[in-house]
Amino acid sequence: TKPNQTKPNTSYDIRFPEYALLLSQKHKCGIFIYPGAFNLTTGPAHWELLQRGRAVDNQAYVITASPARVAAADNDADADNDVNKNKYPHYTAWGHSTIVSPWGEIVATTDETPSLVVADIDLSKVQEMRQAIPTFQQKRDDMYKLQDVQSQN
């Protein structure tokens, strides 16, 4: 069957492969969309790695959208900003919106500056990948059950 679903998610969902796998298995999702604002610590370490992981795990395209990185405003010049300074603290996003193929290759990306990521997505690549490496048909669900040993005693 052809991939027939696009599933939007939240930023944090990208950290949970099980959720995406369930959506792939049940709905044959071919595209996963993750808006996200990873910071300057988790961004360089995890952002691309997680995107590529979810793409390969699900043999699907992964599209991520992140806000551009902006410098903190100098609030000292305007006393009115002092009220909002603590209410709305500055957040520095990693940026790097990206499109990843089912093979885990970066199709298109950007850096931390304001920009737009555009690419042609060929959904036949999802089907090709799923036929070439049929992990959904070969998965042994009977091999992946955790049982509480204490409850058996």
CSV table of N, CA and C in Angstrom, one decimal:
chain,number,residue,atom,x,y,z
A,1,THR,N,0.8,-1.2,0.0
A,1,THR,CA,0.0,0.0,0.0
A,1,THR,C,0.9,1.2,0.0
A,2,LYS,N,0.3,2.3,-0.6
A,2,LYS,CA,1.1,3.5,-0.6
A,2,LYS,C,1.0,4.3,0.7
A,3,PRO,N,2.0,5.0,1.1
A,3,PRO,CA,1.9,5.8,2.3
A,3,PRO,C,0.8,6.9,2.1
A,4,ASN,N,-0.1,6.9,3.0
A,4,ASN,CA,-1.3,7.8,2.8
A,4,ASN,C,-1.5,8.8,3.9
A,5,GLN,N,-0.6,9.0,4.8
A,5,GLN,CA,-0.9,9.8,5.9
A,5,GLN,C,0.3,10.7,6.2
A,6,THR,N,0.0,11.9,6.6
A,6,THR,CA,1.0,12.9,7.1
A,6,THR,C,0.6,13.1,8.6
A,7,LYS,N,1.6,13.0,9.5
A,7,LYS,CA,1.2,13.1,10.9
A,7,LYS,C,2.0,14.2,11.5
A,8,PRO,N,1.4,15.3,11.9
A,8,PRO,CA,2.1,16.3,12.7
A,8,PRO,C,2.3,15.9,14.1
A,9,ASN,N,3.3,16.3,14.7
A,9,ASN,CA,3.7,15.9,16.1
A,9,ASN,C,4.1,17.1,16.8
A,10,THR,N,4.5,16.9,18.1
A,10,THR,CA,5.1,18.0,18.8
A,10,THR,C,6.6,17.8,18.8
A,11,SER,N,7.3,18.9,19.2
A,11,SER,CA,8.8,18.8,19.3
A,11,SER,C,9.3,17.7,20.1
A,12,TYR,N,8.7,17.5,21.2
A,12,TYR,CA,9.3,16.4,22.2
A,12,TYR,C,8.9,15.0,21.7
A,13,ASP,N,7.9,14.9,20.8
A,13,ASP,CA,7.5,13.6,20.3
A,13,ASP,C,8.7,12.9,19.5
A,14,ILE,N,9.6,13.7,18.9
A,14,ILE,CA,10.6,13.2,18.1
A,14,ILE,C,11.6,12.3,19.0
A,15,ARG,N,11.6,12.5,20.3
A,15,ARG,CA,12.4,11.7,21.2
A,15,ARG,C,11.9,10.3,21.4
A,16,PHE,N,10.7,10.0,21.0
A,16,PHE,CA,10.0,8.7,21.3
A,16,PHE,C,9.7,7.9,20.0
A,17,PRO,N,10.6,7.0,19.7
A,17,PRO,CA,10.5,6.2,18.4
A,17,PRO,C,9.2,5.4,18.4
A,18,GLU,N,8.8,4.9,19.6
A,18,GLU,CA,7.6,4.0,19.6
A,18,GLU,C,6.3,4.7,19.1
A,19,TYR,N,6.2,6.0,19.4
A,19,TYR,CA,5.0,6.7,18.9
A,19,TYR,C,4.9,6.8,17.4
A,20,ALA,N,6.1,7.2,16.8
A,20,ALA,CA,6.1,7.2,15.4
A,20,ALA,C,6.0,5.9,14.7
A,21,LEU,N,6.5,4.8,15.3
A,21,LEU,CA,6.4,3.5,14.8
A,21,LEU,C,4.9,3.0,14.8
A,22,LEU,N,4.2,3.3,15.9
A,22,LEU,CA,2.8,3.0,15.9
A,22,LEU,C,2.0,3.7,14.8
A,23,LEU,N,2.3,5.0,14.6
A,23,LEU,CA,1.6,5.7,13.5
A,23,LEU,C,2.0,5.1,12.2
A,24,SER,N,3.2,4.8,12.0
A,24,SER,CA,3.6,4.2,10.7
A,24,SER,C,2.9,2.8,10.5
A,25,GLN,N,2.9,2.0,11.5
A,25,GLN,CA,2.3,0.7,11.3
A,25,GLN,C,0.7,0.8,11.1
A,26,LYS,N,0.1,1.6,11.9
A,26,LYS,CA,-1.4,1.7,11.8
A,26,LYS,C,-1.9,2.5,10.6
A,27,HIS,N,-1.2,3.6,10.4
A,27,HIS,CA,-1.7,4.6,9.3
A,27,HIS,C,-0.8,4.6,8.1
A,28,LYS,N,0.2,3.9,8.0
A,28,LYS,CA,1.1,3.9,6.9
A,28,LYS,C,1.7,5.3,6.6
A,29,CYS,N,2.0,6.0,7.6
A,29,CYS,CA,2.5,7.4,7.5
A,29,CYS,C,3.7,7.4,6.6
A,30,GLY,N,3.8,8.3,5.7
A,30,GLY,CA,4.9,8.5,4.8
A,30,GLY,C,5.7,9.8,5.1
A,31,ILE,N,5.1,10.7,5.9
A,31,ILE,CA,5.7,11.9,6.2
A,31,ILE,C,5.3,12.2,7.7
A,32,PHE,N,6.4,12.6,8.5
A,32,PHE,CA,6.2,13.0,9.8
A,32,PHE,C,6.7,14.5,9.9
A,33,ILE,N,5.9,15.3,10.5
A,33,ILE,CA,6.2,16.7,10.7
A,33,ILE,C,6.4,17.0,12.2
A,34,TYR,N,7.5,17.6,12.5
A,34,TYR,CA,7.9,18.0,13.9
A,34,TYR,C,8.3,19.4,13.9
A,35,PRO,N,7.4,20.3,14.5
A,35,PRO,CA,7.9,21.6,14.8
A,35,PRO,C,8.8,21.5,16.1
A,36,GLY,N,9.8,22.3,16.2
A,36,GLY,CA,10.6,22.1,17.3
A,36,GLY,C,11.5,23.3,17.6
A,37,ALA,N,11.9,23.5,18.8
A,37,ALA,CA,12.8,24.6,19.2
A,37,ALA,C,13.8,24.1,20.2
A,38,PHE,N,14.6,23.2,19.7
A,38,PHE,CA,15.7,22.7,20.5
A,38,PHE,C,16.6,23.8,20.8
A,39,ASN,N,17.3,23.8,22.0
A,39,ASN,CA,18.1,24.9,22.4
A,39,ASN,C,19.6,24.7,21.9
A,40,LEU,N,20.5,25.5,22.4
A,40,LEU,CA,21.9,25.4,21.9
A,40,LEU,C,22.7,24.3,22.6
A,41,THR,N,22.1,23.6,23.5
A,41,THR,CA,22.7,22.4,24.1
A,41,THR,C,22.2,21.2,23.4
A,42,THR,N,20.9,21.0,23.4
A,42,THR,CA,20.3,19.8,22.7
A,42,THR,C,20.3,19.9,21.2
A,43,GLY,N,20.2,21.1,20.7
A,43,GLY,CA,20.2,21.2,19.2
A,43,GLY,C,21.3,20.6,18.5
A,44,PRO,N,22.6,21.0,18.8
A,44,PRO,CA,23.7,20.4,18.1
A,44,PRO,C,23.9,18.9,18.4
A,45,ALA,N,23.5,18.5,19.5
A,45,ALA,CA,23.7,17.1,19.9
A,45,ALA,C,22.7,16.2,19.4
A,46,HIS,N,21.4,16.6,19.4
A,46,HIS,CA,20.3,15.7,19.1
A,46,HIS,C,19.4,16.0,17.9
A,47,TRP,N,19.3,17.2,17.5
A,47,TRP,CA,18.2,17.6,16.6
A,47,TRP,C,18.3,16.8,15.3
A,48,GLU,N,19.5,16.9,14.6
A,48,GLU,CA,19.6,16.1,13.3
A,48,GLU,C,19.6,14.6,13.6
A,49,LEU,N,20.3,14.2,14.6
A,49,LEU,CA,20.3,12.8,14.9
A,49,LEU,C,18.9,12.2,15.1
A,50,LEU,N,18.1,12.8,15.8
A,50,LEU,CA,16.7,12.3,16.1
A,50,LEU,C,15.9,12.4,14.8
A,51,GLN,N,16.1,13.4,14.0
A,51,GLN,CA,15.3,13.4,12.7
A,51,GLN,C,15.7,12.3,11.8
A,52,ARG,N,17.0,12.0,11.7
A,52,ARG,CA,17.5,11.0,10.8
A,52,ARG,C,17.0,9.6,11.4
A,53,GLY,N,17.1,9.5,12.7
A,53,GLY,CA,16.6,8.2,13.4
A,53,GLY,C,15.2,8.0,13.1
A,54,ARG,N,14.3,9.0,13.3
A,54,ARG,CA,12.9,8.7,13.0
A,54,ARG,C,12.6,8.4,11.5
A,55,ALA,N,13.4,9.0,10.6
A,55,ALA,CA,13.2,8.8,9.2
A,55,ALA,C,13.5,7.3,8.9
A,56,VAL,N,14.7,6.9,9.4
A,56,VAL,CA,15.1,5.5,9.1
A,56,VAL,C,14.2,4.5,9.9
A,57,ASP,N,13.9,4.7,11.1
A,57,ASP,CA,13.0,3.8,11.9
A,57,ASP,C,11.7,3.6,11.2
A,58,ASN,N,11.1,4.6,10.6
A,58,ASN,CA,9.8,4.6,10.0
A,58,ASN,C,9.8,4.5,8.5
A,59,GLN,N,11.0,4.5,7.9
A,59,GLN,CA,11.1,4.5,6.4
A,59,GLN,C,10.2,5.6,5.8
A,60,ALA,N,10.3,6.8,6.3
A,60,ALA,CA,9.4,7.9,6.0
A,60,ALA,C,10.2,9.2,5.9
A,61,TYR,N,9.6,10.2,5.3
A,61,TYR,CA,10.2,11.5,5.3
A,61,TYR,C,10.0,12.1,6.7
A,62,VAL,N,10.9,12.9,7.2
A,62,VAL,CA,10.7,13.7,8.4
A,62,VAL,C,11.0,15.1,8.0
A,63,ILE,N,10.1,16.0,8.4
A,63,ILE,CA,10.2,17.4,8.1
A,63,ILE,C,10.1,18.1,9.5
A,64,THR,N,11.1,18.9,9.7
A,64,THR,CA,11.2,19.7,11.0
A,64,THR,C,11.2,21.2,10.7
A,65,ALA,N,10.6,21.9,11.5
A,65,ALA,CA,10.5,23.4,11.4
A,65,ALA,C,10.9,24.0,12.7
A,66,SER,N,11.9,24.8,12.7
A,66,SER,CA,12.4,25.4,14.0
A,66,SER,C,12.5,26.9,13.8
A,67,PRO,N,12.2,27.7,14.8
A,67,PRO,CA,12.4,29.1,14.7
A,67,PRO,C,13.9,29.5,14.5
A,68,ALA,N,14.1,30.5,13.8
A,68,ALA,CA,15.4,31.0,13.6
A,68,ALA,C,16.0,31.5,14.9
A,69,ARG,N,17.3,31.5,15.0
A,69,ARG,CA,18.0,32.0,16.2
A,69,ARG,C,18.1,33.5,16.2
A,70,VAL,N,17.6,34.1,17.2
A,70,VAL,CA,17.7,35.6,17.3
A,70,VAL,C,18.5,35.9,18.6
A,71,ALA,N,19.2,37.0,18.6
A,71,ALA,CA,19.9,37.4,19.8
A,71,ALA,C,19.0,38.0,20.8
A,72,ALA,N,19.3,38.0,22.0
A,72,ALA,CA,18.5,38.6,23.1
A,72,ALA,C,18.5,40.1,22.9
A,73,ALA,N,17.4,40.7,23.1
A,73,ALA,CA,17.3,42.2,22.9
A,73,ALA,C,17.9,42.8,24.1
A,74,ASP,N,18.4,44.0,23.9
A,74,ASP,CA,19.0,44.8,25.0
A,74,ASP,C,17.9,45.5,25.7
A,75,ASN,N,17.5,45.0,26.8
A,75,ASN,CA,16.3,45.5,27.6
A,75,ASN,C,16.7,46.7,28.4
A,76,ASP,N,18.0,47.0,28.6
A,76,ASP,CA,18.4,48.1,29.5
A,76,ASP,C,18.0,49.4,28.9
A,77,ALA,N,17.8,49.5,27.6
A,77,ALA,CA,17.5,50.8,27.0
A,77,ALA,C,16.1,51.3,27.3
A,78,ASP,N,15.2,50.3,27.6
A,78,ASP,CA,13.8,50.6,27.7
A,78,ASP,C,13.3,50.1,29.0
A,79,ALA,N,12.9,51.0,29.9
A,79,ALA,CA,12.5,50.6,31.3
A,79,ALA,C,11.2,49.8,31.2
A,80,ASP,N,10.3,50.0,30.2
A,80,ASP,CA,9.1,49.2,30.1
A,80,ASP,C,9.3,47.7,29.9
A,81,ASN,N,10.5,47.4,29.3
A,81,ASN,CA,10.8,46.0,29.1
A,81,ASN,C,11.1,45.3,30.3
A,82,ASP,N,11.5,46.0,31.4
A,82,ASP,CA,11.9,45.3,32.6
A,82,ASP,C,10.7,44.5,33.2
A,83,VAL,N,9.5,44.9,33.0
A,83,VAL,CA,8.3,44.2,33.5
A,83,VAL,C,8.2,42.9,32.7
A,84,ASN,N,8.4,42.9,31.4
A,84,ASN,CA,8.3,41.7,30.6
A,84,ASN,C,9.5,40.8,30.5
A,85,LYS,N,10.6,41.4,31.0
A,85,LYS,CA,11.9,40.7,30.9
A,85,LYS,C,11.8,39.3,31.7
A,86,ASN,N,11.2,39.3,32.8
A,86,ASN,CA,11.1,38.0,33.6
A,86,ASN,C,9.9,37.2,33.2
A,87,LYS,N,8.9,37.9,32.7
A,87,LYS,CA,7.7,37.2,32.3
A,87,LYS,C,7.9,36.5,31.0
A,88,TYR,N,8.7,37.1,30.1
A,88,TYR,CA,9.0,36.4,28.8
A,88,TYR,C,10.5,36.4,28.6
A,89,PRO,N,11.2,35.5,29.3
A,89,PRO,CA,12.6,35.4,29.1
A,89,PRO,C,13.0,35.0,27.7
A,90,HIS,N,14.1,35.5,27.3
A,90,HIS,CA,14.6,35.2,25.9
A,90,HIS,C,14.9,33.7,25.8
A,91,TYR,N,14.5,33.1,24.7
A,91,TYR,CA,14.9,31.7,24.4
A,91,TYR,C,15.7,31.7,23.1
A,92,THR,N,16.8,31.0,23.1
A,92,THR,CA,17.6,30.9,21.9
A,92,THR,C,17.4,29.5,21.3
A,93,ALA,N,16.8,29.5,20.2
A,93,ALA,CA,16.6,28.2,19.5
A,93,ALA,C,17.8,27.9,18.6
A,94,TRP,N,18.0,26.6,18.4
A,94,TRP,CA,19.0,26.0,17.6
A,94,TRP,C,18.8,26.4,16.1
A,95,GLY,N,17.5,26.4,15.7
A,95,GLY,CA,17.2,26.6,14.3
A,95,GLY,C,17.4,25.3,13.5
A,96,HIS,N,17.9,25.4,12.3
A,96,HIS,CA,18.2,24.2,11.4
A,96,HIS,C,16.9,23.4,11.0
A,97,SER,N,16.0,24.0,10.4
A,97,SER,CA,14.8,23.3,9.9
A,97,SER,C,15.4,22.4,8.8
A,98,THR,N,14.8,21.2,8.7
A,98,THR,CA,15.4,20.2,7.8
A,98,THR,C,14.3,19.3,7.2
A,99,ILE,N,14.6,18.7,6.1
A,99,ILE,CA,13.8,17.6,5.5
A,99,ILE,C,14.8,16.4,5.3
A,100,VAL,N,14.4,15.2,5.8
A,100,VAL,CA,15.2,14.0,5.8
A,100,VAL,C,14.4,12.9,5.0
A,101,SER,N,15.1,12.2,4.2
A,101,SER,CA,14.6,11.1,3.4
A,101,SER,C,14.4,9.9,4.2
A,102,PRO,N,13.6,8.9,3.7
A,102,PRO,CA,13.4,7.6,4.3
A,102,PRO,C,14.7,6.9,4.5
A,103,TRP,N,15.8,7.2,3.8
A,103,TRP,CA,17.1,6.6,3.9
A,103,TRP,C,17.9,7.2,4.9
A,104,GLY,N,17.4,8.3,5.5
A,104,GLY,CA,18.1,9.1,6.5
A,104,GLY,C,19.0,10.2,6.0
A,105,GLU,N,18.9,10.5,4.7
A,105,GLU,CA,19.7,11.5,4.1
A,105,GLU,C,19.1,12.9,4.2
A,106,ILE,N,19.9,13.9,4.4
A,106,ILE,CA,19.4,15.3,4.5
A,106,ILE,C,19.0,15.7,3.0
A,107,VAL,N,17.8,15.9,2.8
A,107,VAL,CA,17.3,16.4,1.5
A,107,VAL,C,17.5,17.9,1.3
A,108,ALA,N,17.1,18.6,2.4
A,108,ALA,CA,17.3,20.1,2.4
A,108,ALA,C,17.3,20.5,3.9
A,109,THR,N,18.1,21.6,4.1
A,109,THR,CA,18.2,22.1,5.5
A,109,THR,C,18.6,23.6,5.4
A,110,THR,N,18.6,24.2,6.5
A,110,THR,CA,19.0,25.6,6.7
A,110,THR,C,19.8,25.7,7.9
A,111,ASP,N,20.3,26.8,8.2
A,111,ASP,CA,21.1,27.1,9.4
A,111,ASP,C,20.2,27.7,10.4
A,112,GLU,N,20.8,28.6,11.2
A,112,GLU,CA,20.0,29.2,12.3
A,112,GLU,C,19.3,30.5,11.9
A,113,THR,N,19.6,31.0,10.7
A,113,THR,CA,19.1,32.3,10.2
A,113,THR,C,17.7,32.1,9.7
A,114,PRO,N,16.9,33.2,9.6
A,114,PRO,CA,15.6,33.2,9.0
A,114,PRO,C,15.7,32.7,7.6
A,115,SER,N,15.0,31.6,7.3
A,115,SER,CA,15.1,31.1,5.9
A,115,SER,C,13.9,30.1,5.7
A,116,LEU,N,13.8,29.7,4.5
A,116,LEU,CA,12.8,28.7,4.1
A,116,LEU,C,13.4,27.5,3.5
A,117,VAL,N,12.9,26.3,3.9
A,117,VAL,CA,13.4,25.0,3.4
A,117,VAL,C,12.4,24.5,2.4
A,118,VAL,N,12.8,24.3,1.2
A,118,VAL,CA,11.9,23.8,0.1
A,118,VAL,C,12.6,22.6,-0.6
A,119,ALA,N,11.8,21.6,-0.8
A,119,ALA,CA,12.4,20.4,-1.5
A,119,ALA,C,11.2,19.6,-2.1
A,120,ASP,N,11.5,18.9,-3.2
A,120,ASP,CA,10.5,18.0,-3.8
A,120,ASP,C,10.6,16.7,-3.0
A,121,ILE,N,9.4,16.2,-2.6
A,121,ILE,CA,9.4,15.0,-1.9
A,121,ILE,C,8.7,13.9,-2.8
A,122,ASP,N,9.4,12.9,-3.0
A,122,ASP,CA,9.0,11.8,-3.8
A,122,ASP,C,8.5,10.6,-2.9
A,123,LEU,N,7.1,10.5,-2.8
A,123,LEU,CA,6.6,9.5,-1.9
A,123,LEU,C,6.8,8.1,-2.4
A,124,SER,N,7.2,8.0,-3.7
A,124,SER,CA,7.5,6.6,-4.1
A,124,SER,C,8.7,6.1,-3.5
A,125,LYS,N,9.6,7.0,-3.0
A,125,LYS,CA,10.8,6.6,-2.2
A,125,LYS,C,10.4,5.9,-0.9
A,126,VAL,N,9.3,6.3,-0.3
A,126,VAL,CA,8.9,5.6,0.9
A,126,VAL,C,8.5,4.2,0.6
A,127,GLN,N,7.7,4.0,-0.4
A,127,GLN,CA,7.3,2.6,-0.8
A,127,GLN,C,8.5,1.8,-1.3
A,128,GLU,N,9.4,2.4,-2.0
A,128,GLU,CA,10.6,1.6,-2.4
A,128,GLU,C,11.4,1.2,-1.2
A,129,MET,N,11.6,2.0,-0.3
A,129,MET,CA,12.4,1.7,1.0
A,129,MET,C,11.7,0.6,1.7
A,130,ARG,N,10.4,0.7,1.9
A,130,ARG,CA,9.6,-0.3,2.7
A,130,ARG,C,9.6,-1.6,2.0
A,131,GLN,N,9.7,-1.7,0.6
A,131,GLN,CA,9.7,-2.9,-0.1
A,131,GLN,C,11.1,-3.5,0.0
A,132,ALA,N,12.2,-2.7,-0.1
A,132,ALA,CA,13.5,-3.1,-0.1
A,132,ALA,C,14.0,-3.7,1.3
A,133,ILE,N,13.5,-3.0,2.3
A,133,ILE,CA,13.8,-3.5,3.7
A,133,ILE,C,12.5,-3.5,4.4
A,134,PRO,N,11.8,-4.7,4.3
A,134,PRO,CA,10.4,-4.8,4.9
A,134,PRO,C,10.3,-5.0,6.4
A,135,THR,N,10.8,-4.0,7.1
A,135,THR,CA,10.9,-4.2,8.6
A,135,THR,C,9.5,-4.3,9.2
A,136,PHE,N,8.5,-3.7,8.7
A,136,PHE,CA,7.2,-3.7,9.3
A,136,PHE,C,6.6,-5.2,9.2
A,137,GLN,N,6.9,-5.8,8.1
A,137,GLN,CA,6.4,-7.2,7.9
A,137,GLN,C,7.3,-8.2,8.7
A,138,GLN,N,8.5,-7.9,8.9
A,138,GLN,CA,9.5,-8.8,9.5
A,138,GLN,C,9.6,-8.6,11.0
A,139,LYS,N,9.0,-7.6,11.5
A,139,LYS,CA,9.0,-7.3,13.0
A,139,LYS,C,8.4,-8.4,13.8
A,140,ARG,N,9.1,-8.9,14.8
A,140,ARG,CA,8.6,-10.0,15.6
A,140,ARG,C,8.0,-9.4,16.9
A,141,ASP,N,6.8,-9.0,17.0
A,141,ASP,CA,6.2,-8.4,18.2
A,141,ASP,C,6.3,-9.3,19.4
A,142,ASP,N,6.3,-10.7,19.1
A,142,ASP,CA,6.4,-11.6,20.2
A,142,ASP,C,7.7,-11.6,20.9
A,143,MET,N,8.7,-11.0,20.2
A,143,MET,CA,10.1,-11.0,20.8
A,143,MET,C,10.3,-9.7,21.7
A,144,TYR,N,9.3,-8.8,21.7
A,144,TYR,CA,9.6,-7.5,22.4
A,144,TYR,C,8.5,-7.3,23.5
A,145,LYS,N,8.4,-8.2,24.4
A,145,LYS,CA,7.5,-8.0,25.5
A,145,LYS,C,8.3,-8.0,26.8
A,146,LEU,N,8.0,-7.0,27.6
A,146,LEU,CA,8.6,-6.9,28.9
A,146,LEU,C,7.7,-7.5,29.9
A,147,GLN,N,8.2,-8.3,30.8
A,147,GLN,CA,7.3,-8.8,31.9
A,147,GLN,C,8.0,-8.5,33.2
A,148,ASP,N,7.1,-8.2,34.1
A,148,ASP,CA,7.6,-7.9,35.5
A,148,ASP,C,7.9,-9.2,36.2
A,149,VAL,N,9.1,-9.5,36.5
A,149,VAL,CA,9.5,-10.8,37.1
A,149,VAL,C,8.9,-10.9,38.5
A,150,GLN,N,8.9,-9.8,39.2
A,150,GLN,CA,8.3,-9.9,40.6
A,150,GLN,C,6.9,-10.3,40.6
A,151,SER,N,6.1,-9.9,39.6
A,151,SER,CA,4.7,-10.2,39.7
A,151,SER,C,4.4,-11.7,39.4
A,152,GLN,N,5.5,-12.4,38.8
A,152,GLN,CA,5.3,-13.8,38.5
A,152,GLN,C,5.6,-14.7,39.7
A,153,ASN,N,6.3,-14.1,40.7
A,153,ASN,CA,6.7,-14.9,41.9
A,153,ASN,C,5.6,-14.9,43.0
